[in-house]
Short mmCIF file of C-alpha atoms in Angstrom, two decimals:
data_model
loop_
_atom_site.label_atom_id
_atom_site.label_comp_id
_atom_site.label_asym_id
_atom_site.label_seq_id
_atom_site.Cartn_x
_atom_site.Cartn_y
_atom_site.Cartn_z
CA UNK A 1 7.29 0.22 -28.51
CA UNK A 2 4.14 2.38 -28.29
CA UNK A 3 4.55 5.60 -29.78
CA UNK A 4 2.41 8.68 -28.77
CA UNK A 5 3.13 11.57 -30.29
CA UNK A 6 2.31 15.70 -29.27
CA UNK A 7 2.68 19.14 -31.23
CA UNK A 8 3.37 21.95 -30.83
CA UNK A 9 6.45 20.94 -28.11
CA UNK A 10 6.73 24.80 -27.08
CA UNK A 11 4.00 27.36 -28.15
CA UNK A 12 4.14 30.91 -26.50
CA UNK A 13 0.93 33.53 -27.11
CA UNK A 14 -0.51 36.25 -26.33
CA UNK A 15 -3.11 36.58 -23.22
CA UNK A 16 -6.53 35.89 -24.68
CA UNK A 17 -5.70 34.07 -27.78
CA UNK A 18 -6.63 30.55 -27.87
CA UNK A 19 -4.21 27.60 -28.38
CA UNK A 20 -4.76 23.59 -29.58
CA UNK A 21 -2.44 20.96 -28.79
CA UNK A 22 -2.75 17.66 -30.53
CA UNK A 23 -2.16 14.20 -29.30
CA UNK A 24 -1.43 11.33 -31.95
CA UNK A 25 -0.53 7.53 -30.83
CA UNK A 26 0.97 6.99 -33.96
CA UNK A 27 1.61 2.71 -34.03
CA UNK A 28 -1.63 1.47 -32.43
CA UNK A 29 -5.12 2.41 -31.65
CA UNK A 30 -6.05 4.40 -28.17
CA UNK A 31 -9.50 3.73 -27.43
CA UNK A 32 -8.44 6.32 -24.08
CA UNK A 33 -6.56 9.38 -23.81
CA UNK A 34 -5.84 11.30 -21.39
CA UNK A 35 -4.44 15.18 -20.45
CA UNK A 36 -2.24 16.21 -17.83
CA UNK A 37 -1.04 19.51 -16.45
CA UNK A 38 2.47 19.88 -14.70
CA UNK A 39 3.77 22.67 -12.98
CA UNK A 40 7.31 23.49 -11.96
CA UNK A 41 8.67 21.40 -9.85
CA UNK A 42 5.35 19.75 -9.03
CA UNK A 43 3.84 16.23 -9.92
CA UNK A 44 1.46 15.42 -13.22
CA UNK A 45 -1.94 15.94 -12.28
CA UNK A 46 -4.55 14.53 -14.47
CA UNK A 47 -7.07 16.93 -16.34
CA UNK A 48 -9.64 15.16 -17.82
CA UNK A 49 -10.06 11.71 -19.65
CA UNK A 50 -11.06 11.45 -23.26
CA UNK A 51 -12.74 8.51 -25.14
CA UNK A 52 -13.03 8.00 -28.33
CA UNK A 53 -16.53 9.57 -29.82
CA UNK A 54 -17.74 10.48 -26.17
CA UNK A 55 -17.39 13.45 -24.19
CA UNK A 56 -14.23 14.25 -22.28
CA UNK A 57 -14.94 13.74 -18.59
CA UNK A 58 -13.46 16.06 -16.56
CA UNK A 59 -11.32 16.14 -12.95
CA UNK A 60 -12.87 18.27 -10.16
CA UNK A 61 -11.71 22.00 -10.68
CA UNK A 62 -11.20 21.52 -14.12
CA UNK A 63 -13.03 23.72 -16.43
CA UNK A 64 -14.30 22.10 -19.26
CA UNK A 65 -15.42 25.18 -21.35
CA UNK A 66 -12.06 26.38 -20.72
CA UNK A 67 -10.38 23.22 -21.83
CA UNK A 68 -12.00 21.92 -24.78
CA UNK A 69 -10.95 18.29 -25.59
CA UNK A 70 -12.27 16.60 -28.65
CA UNK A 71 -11.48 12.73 -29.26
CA UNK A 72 -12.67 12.13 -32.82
CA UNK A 73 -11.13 9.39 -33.86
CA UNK A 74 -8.53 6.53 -31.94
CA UNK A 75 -5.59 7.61 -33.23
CA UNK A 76 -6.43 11.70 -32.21
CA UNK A 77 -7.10 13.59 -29.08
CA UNK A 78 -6.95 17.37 -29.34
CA UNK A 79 -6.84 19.89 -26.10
CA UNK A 80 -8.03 23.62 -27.02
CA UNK A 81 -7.11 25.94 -23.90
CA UNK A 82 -9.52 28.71 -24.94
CA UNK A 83 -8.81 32.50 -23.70
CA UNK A 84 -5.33 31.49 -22.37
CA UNK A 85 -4.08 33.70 -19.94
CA UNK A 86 -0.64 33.51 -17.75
CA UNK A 87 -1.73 31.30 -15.16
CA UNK A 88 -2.85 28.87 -17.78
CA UNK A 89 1.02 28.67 -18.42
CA UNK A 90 2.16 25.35 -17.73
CA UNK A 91 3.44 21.56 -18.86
CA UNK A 92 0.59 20.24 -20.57
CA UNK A 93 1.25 16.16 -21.70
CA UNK A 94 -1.54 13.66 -22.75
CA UNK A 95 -1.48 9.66 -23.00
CA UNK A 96 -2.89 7.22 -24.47
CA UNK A 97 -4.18 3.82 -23.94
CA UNK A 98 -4.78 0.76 -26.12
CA UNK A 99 -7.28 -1.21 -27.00
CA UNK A 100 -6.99 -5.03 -25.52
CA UNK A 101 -6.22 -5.84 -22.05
CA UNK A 102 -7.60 -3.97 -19.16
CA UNK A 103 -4.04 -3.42 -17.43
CA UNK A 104 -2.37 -2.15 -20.72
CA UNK A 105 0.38 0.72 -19.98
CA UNK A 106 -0.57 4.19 -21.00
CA UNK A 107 2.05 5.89 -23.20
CA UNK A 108 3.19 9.46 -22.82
CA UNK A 109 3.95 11.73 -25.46
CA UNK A 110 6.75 14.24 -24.70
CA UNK A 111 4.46 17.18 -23.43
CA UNK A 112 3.46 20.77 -24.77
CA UNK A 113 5.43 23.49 -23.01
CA UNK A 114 2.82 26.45 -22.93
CA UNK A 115 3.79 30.43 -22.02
CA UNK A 116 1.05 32.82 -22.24
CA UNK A 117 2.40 36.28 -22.21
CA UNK B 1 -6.85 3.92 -6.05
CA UNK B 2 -4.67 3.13 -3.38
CA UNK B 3 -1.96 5.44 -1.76
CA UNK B 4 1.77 4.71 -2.69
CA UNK B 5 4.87 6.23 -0.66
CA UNK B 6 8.14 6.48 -1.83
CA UNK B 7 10.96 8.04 -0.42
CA UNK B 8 11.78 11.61 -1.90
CA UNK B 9 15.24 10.36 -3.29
CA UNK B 10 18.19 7.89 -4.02
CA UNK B 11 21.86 8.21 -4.95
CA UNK B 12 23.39 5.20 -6.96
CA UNK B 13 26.48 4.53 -8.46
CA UNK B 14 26.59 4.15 -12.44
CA UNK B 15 27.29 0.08 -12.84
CA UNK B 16 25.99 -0.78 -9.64
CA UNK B 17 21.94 -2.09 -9.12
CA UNK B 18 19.21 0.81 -8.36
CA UNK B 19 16.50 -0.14 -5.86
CA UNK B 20 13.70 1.40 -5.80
CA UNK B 21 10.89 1.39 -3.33
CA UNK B 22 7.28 1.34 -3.14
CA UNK B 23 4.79 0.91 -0.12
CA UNK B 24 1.19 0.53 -1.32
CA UNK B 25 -0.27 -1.11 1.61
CA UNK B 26 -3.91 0.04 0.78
CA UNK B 27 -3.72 -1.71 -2.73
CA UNK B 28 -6.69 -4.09 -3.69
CA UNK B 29 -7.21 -7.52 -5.66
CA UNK B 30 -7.97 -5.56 -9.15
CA UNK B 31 -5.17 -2.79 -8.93
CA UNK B 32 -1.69 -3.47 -10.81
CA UNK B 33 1.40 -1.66 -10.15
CA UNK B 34 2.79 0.68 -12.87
CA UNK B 35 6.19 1.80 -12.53
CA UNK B 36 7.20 5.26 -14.76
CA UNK B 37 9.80 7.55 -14.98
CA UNK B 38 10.42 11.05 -16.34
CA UNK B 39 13.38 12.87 -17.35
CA UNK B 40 13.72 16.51 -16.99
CA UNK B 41 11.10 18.40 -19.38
CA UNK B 42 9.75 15.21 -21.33
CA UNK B 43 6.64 13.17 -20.89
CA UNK B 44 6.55 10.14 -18.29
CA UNK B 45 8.26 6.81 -20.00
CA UNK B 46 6.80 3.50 -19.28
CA UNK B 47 9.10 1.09 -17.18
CA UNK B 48 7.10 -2.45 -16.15
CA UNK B 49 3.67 -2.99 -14.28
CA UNK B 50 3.07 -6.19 -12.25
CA UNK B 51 -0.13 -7.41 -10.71
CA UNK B 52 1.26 -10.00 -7.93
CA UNK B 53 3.98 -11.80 -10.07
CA UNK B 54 7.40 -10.74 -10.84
CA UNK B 55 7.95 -9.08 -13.95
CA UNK B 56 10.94 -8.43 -15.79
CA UNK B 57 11.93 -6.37 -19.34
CA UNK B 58 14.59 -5.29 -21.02
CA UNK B 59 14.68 -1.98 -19.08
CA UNK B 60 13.46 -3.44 -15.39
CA UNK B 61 12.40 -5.89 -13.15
CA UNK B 62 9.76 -5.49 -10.76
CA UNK B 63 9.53 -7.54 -7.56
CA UNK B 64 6.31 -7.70 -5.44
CA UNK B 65 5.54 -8.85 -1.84
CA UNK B 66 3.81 -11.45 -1.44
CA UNK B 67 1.27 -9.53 0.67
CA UNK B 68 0.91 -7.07 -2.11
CA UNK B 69 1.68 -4.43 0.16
CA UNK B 70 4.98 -3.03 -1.35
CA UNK B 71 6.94 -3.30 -4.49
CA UNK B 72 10.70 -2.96 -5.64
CA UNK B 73 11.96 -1.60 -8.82
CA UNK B 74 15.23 -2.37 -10.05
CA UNK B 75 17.68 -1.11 -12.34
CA UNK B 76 20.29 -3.70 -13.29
CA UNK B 77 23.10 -1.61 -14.01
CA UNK B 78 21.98 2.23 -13.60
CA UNK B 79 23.59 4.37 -15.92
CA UNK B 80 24.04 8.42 -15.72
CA UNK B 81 20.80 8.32 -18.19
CA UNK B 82 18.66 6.89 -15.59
CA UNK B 83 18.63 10.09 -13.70
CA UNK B 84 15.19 10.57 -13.40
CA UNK B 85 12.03 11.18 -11.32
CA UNK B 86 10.47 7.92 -10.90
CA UNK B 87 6.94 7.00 -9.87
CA UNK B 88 5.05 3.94 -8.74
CA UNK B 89 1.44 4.36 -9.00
CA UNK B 90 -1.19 1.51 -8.22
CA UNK B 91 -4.23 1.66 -10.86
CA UNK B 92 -7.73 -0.24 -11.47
CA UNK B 93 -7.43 -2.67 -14.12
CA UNK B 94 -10.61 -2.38 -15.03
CA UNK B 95 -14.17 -1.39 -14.18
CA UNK B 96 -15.63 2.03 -12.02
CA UNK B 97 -14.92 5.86 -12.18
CA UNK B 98 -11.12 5.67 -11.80
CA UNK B 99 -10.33 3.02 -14.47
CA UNK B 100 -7.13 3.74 -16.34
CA UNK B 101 -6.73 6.96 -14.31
CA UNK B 102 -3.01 6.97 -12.99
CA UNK B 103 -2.54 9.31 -10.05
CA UNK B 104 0.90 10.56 -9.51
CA UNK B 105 2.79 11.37 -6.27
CA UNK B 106 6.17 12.95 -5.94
CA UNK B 107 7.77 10.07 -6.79
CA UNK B 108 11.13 9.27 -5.76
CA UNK B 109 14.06 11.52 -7.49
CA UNK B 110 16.87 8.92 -8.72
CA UNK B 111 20.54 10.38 -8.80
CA UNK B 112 22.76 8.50 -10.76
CA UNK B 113 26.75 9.97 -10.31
CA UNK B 114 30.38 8.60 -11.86
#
């Protein structure tokens, strides 16, 4: 099955410092991708929604300039959370979506647990 | 994209069938039903979508009304692995701001004991 792939798992920094997270699909092509943010004990809510070689567009009350999402190529989507500070912390998983039919699933890779100290 | 409602959680016994839920009475002709479920601390996994047919895979089978206005998931023969939070979001299959987008509820918290 369709493979999508995220690093770092678990990162934990330093308030202010600046952290990327990369999203691969890794056995087919995503043409879409998109980032989530969980919190504890709360639902996925979606971030923003990246195609490839266009700009990211973004959910209401999402700052882009503080979530920098670059979708250069349709195997790659990367998020940069830039000047991280605690309440950034939080579950941060992306997915991807194929090229083909319209109704194709999107695929979730295993999330990016992020602690800003 | 149309409302779903599930109820906030299910016990089942490991061996016996697991069914799941789903009122979307708000759905439209283009939107499909996606079924997913996540396991503590991991990313959502992909169970079965439907648009008005039944569907069934190797992990699922998904019945829908004929109205379109609710869905069932079902789990064969649940096993202490399918403990999990699962949702059942309705989705545009193509075309307009929200295509693709997926747009989670609280989903319905399966229990799966001995």
């Amino acid at each position: 099955g369709a493979v999508v792939s995220q690093h770092p798992s678990w990162v934990i920094c330093k308030s202010g410092t600046s952290v990327k997270i990369e999203c691969r699909s890794l056995d087919f092509q995503a043409t879409t991708m998109f980032w989530y943010r969980q919190f504890p004990k709360q639902s996925l809510m979606l971030m923003a929604t990246s195609n490839e070689g266009s700009k990211a567009t973004y959910e209401q009350g999402v700052e882009k300039d503080k979530f920098l999402i670059n979708h250069a190529s349709l195997t790659l989507s990367t998020l940069t959370v830039t000047s991280a500070h605690p309440e950034d912390s939080s579950f941060y998983i992306c997915s991807a979506k194929g090229q083909g039919y319209s109704n194709q699933p999107q695929h979730f890779g295993d999330g990016t647990r992020l602690s800003i100290l | 994209d149309a409302k779903t409602t599930q109820p906030p959680s299910m016990d089942c016994a490991e061996g016996r069938a697991a069914n799941l839920p789903c009122n979307h009475s708000t759905i439209s002709g283009n939107e499909y039903v996606y079924w997913y479920r996540q396991i503590h601390s991991q990313g959502p996994q992909y169970i079965i979508h439907g648009l008005k047919n039944n569907e069934t895979n190797e992990m699922a089978s998904l019945i829908i009304t004929e109205d379109r206005k609710s869905s069932t998931l079902i789990l064969p023969h649940a096993t202490l692995r399918d403990t999990a939070v699962y949702y059942c979001i309705v989705s545009r299959s193509a075309g307009g701001t929200s295509y693709g987008k997926l747009t989670f509820g609280q989903g319905t918290i399966l229990t799966v004991h001995p």
